[in-house]
Amino acid sequence: MSEYRAAVRHQTLRTGIVEFDNGTGSTVSVPCTIRDVSGSGARLQLNSSLWVAEQFTLIFNNGLRKGCRVAWRKGRLIGSAFADGYASPDEQAAMMTADEQSRHRLGIGARVRSARETRGYTEVQLAELIGVPAGFLSLAEKGEADIPLYQLMRIADLLLVSLDRLVAGPAPSDGSGEVDAA
């Protein structure tokens, strides 16, 4: 289960439906709040999590349906793991609004810029090291372009920070450029 817990989660607050068979052949549909999502699952909030079946379907408000299993329960929260493993990039995009995706890109870009500046690299130097045009890196640091995972892994290695820190760490807020080393 550690690979699922290690997946980067994107905070979201949206409604969804948990749908499951109640054991008598009837389907039960219960509203939920989707607190965050990742490629491997979602954290859900319900009025009560105790009566939700171990296997269920999570229905996003855009119609996307994902088979899930309960990974953990705590009070009104359920940690769910997608039954078919990781969600495809298209499914992940459907799980987050365009605004949420934009904020996520912006946060990653700011953390990359902060780590780059802390390590003393220019945009041009880092771009050369990861094999992209400097213009692309500039756009990515402004949140205007997605940095592929393999390039984020390379950036993390070069700048001596963890991948988690770049993808989901706290956004630099004071402009000091301080980023913890891994």
mmCIF file of N, CA and C in Angstrom, residues 3 24 27 57 73 77 81 114 116 118 121 143 147:
data_model
loop_
_atom_site.group_PDB
_atom_site.id
_atom_site.type_symbol
_atom_site.label_atom_id
_atom_site.label_comp_id
_atom_site.label_asym_id
_atom_site.label_seq_id
_atom_site.Cartn_x
_atom_site.Cartn_y
_atom_site.Cartn_z
ATOM 1 N N GLU A 3 3.118 2.347 -2.040
ATOM 2 C CA GLU A 3 3.200 3.023 -3.330
ATOM 3 C C GLU A 3 1.977 3.900 -3.575
ATOM 4 N N THR A 24 -27.918 -6.884 -1.164
ATOM 5 C CA THR A 24 -29.229 -7.469 -1.488
ATOM 6 C C THR A 24 -29.540 -7.323 -2.962
ATOM 7 N N THR A 27 -28.486 -1.176 -5.606
ATOM 8 C CA THR A 27 -27.365 -0.253 -5.659
ATOM 9 C C THR A 27 -27.669 0.951 -4.785
ATOM 10 N N THR A 57 -17.860 2.167 -6.536
ATOM 11 C CA THR A 57 -17.543 2.998 -7.694
ATOM 12 C C THR A 57 -17.610 4.453 -7.260
ATOM 13 N N ARG A 73 -10.127 3.721 6.737
ATOM 14 C CA ARG A 73 -11.290 4.482 7.208
ATOM 15 C C ARG A 73 -10.901 5.197 8.487
ATOM 16 N N LEU A 77 -13.978 9.892 7.040
ATOM 17 C CA LEU A 77 -13.083 9.857 5.881
ATOM 18 C C LEU A 77 -12.817 8.435 5.413
ATOM 19 N N ALA A 81 -8.426 3.366 -2.939
ATOM 20 C CA ALA A 81 -7.422 3.027 -3.950
ATOM 21 C C ALA A 81 -8.172 2.609 -5.203
ATOM 22 N N SER A 114 12.636 28.230 -7.224
ATOM 23 C CA SER A 114 13.252 28.470 -5.920
ATOM 24 C C SER A 114 14.447 27.536 -5.701
ATOM 25 N N ARG A 116 16.187 25.992 -8.023
ATOM 26 C CA ARG A 116 17.218 26.339 -9.007
ATOM 27 C C ARG A 116 18.039 27.532 -8.531
ATOM 28 N N THR A 118 18.361 28.611 -5.441
ATOM 29 C CA THR A 118 19.103 28.231 -4.233
ATOM 30 C C THR A 118 20.402 27.519 -4.594
ATOM 31 N N TYR A 121 21.864 27.904 -10.152
ATOM 32 C CA TYR A 121 21.757 27.673 -11.587
ATOM 33 C C TYR A 121 20.939 28.786 -12.232
ATOM 34 N N GLY A 143 4.369 28.418 -14.537
ATOM 35 C CA GLY A 143 3.147 27.630 -14.480
ATOM 36 C C GLY A 143 2.393 27.579 -15.789
ATOM 37 N N ILE A 147 5.751 20.177 -16.778
ATOM 38 C CA ILE A 147 7.062 19.532 -16.820
ATOM 39 C C ILE A 147 6.816 18.033 -16.692
#
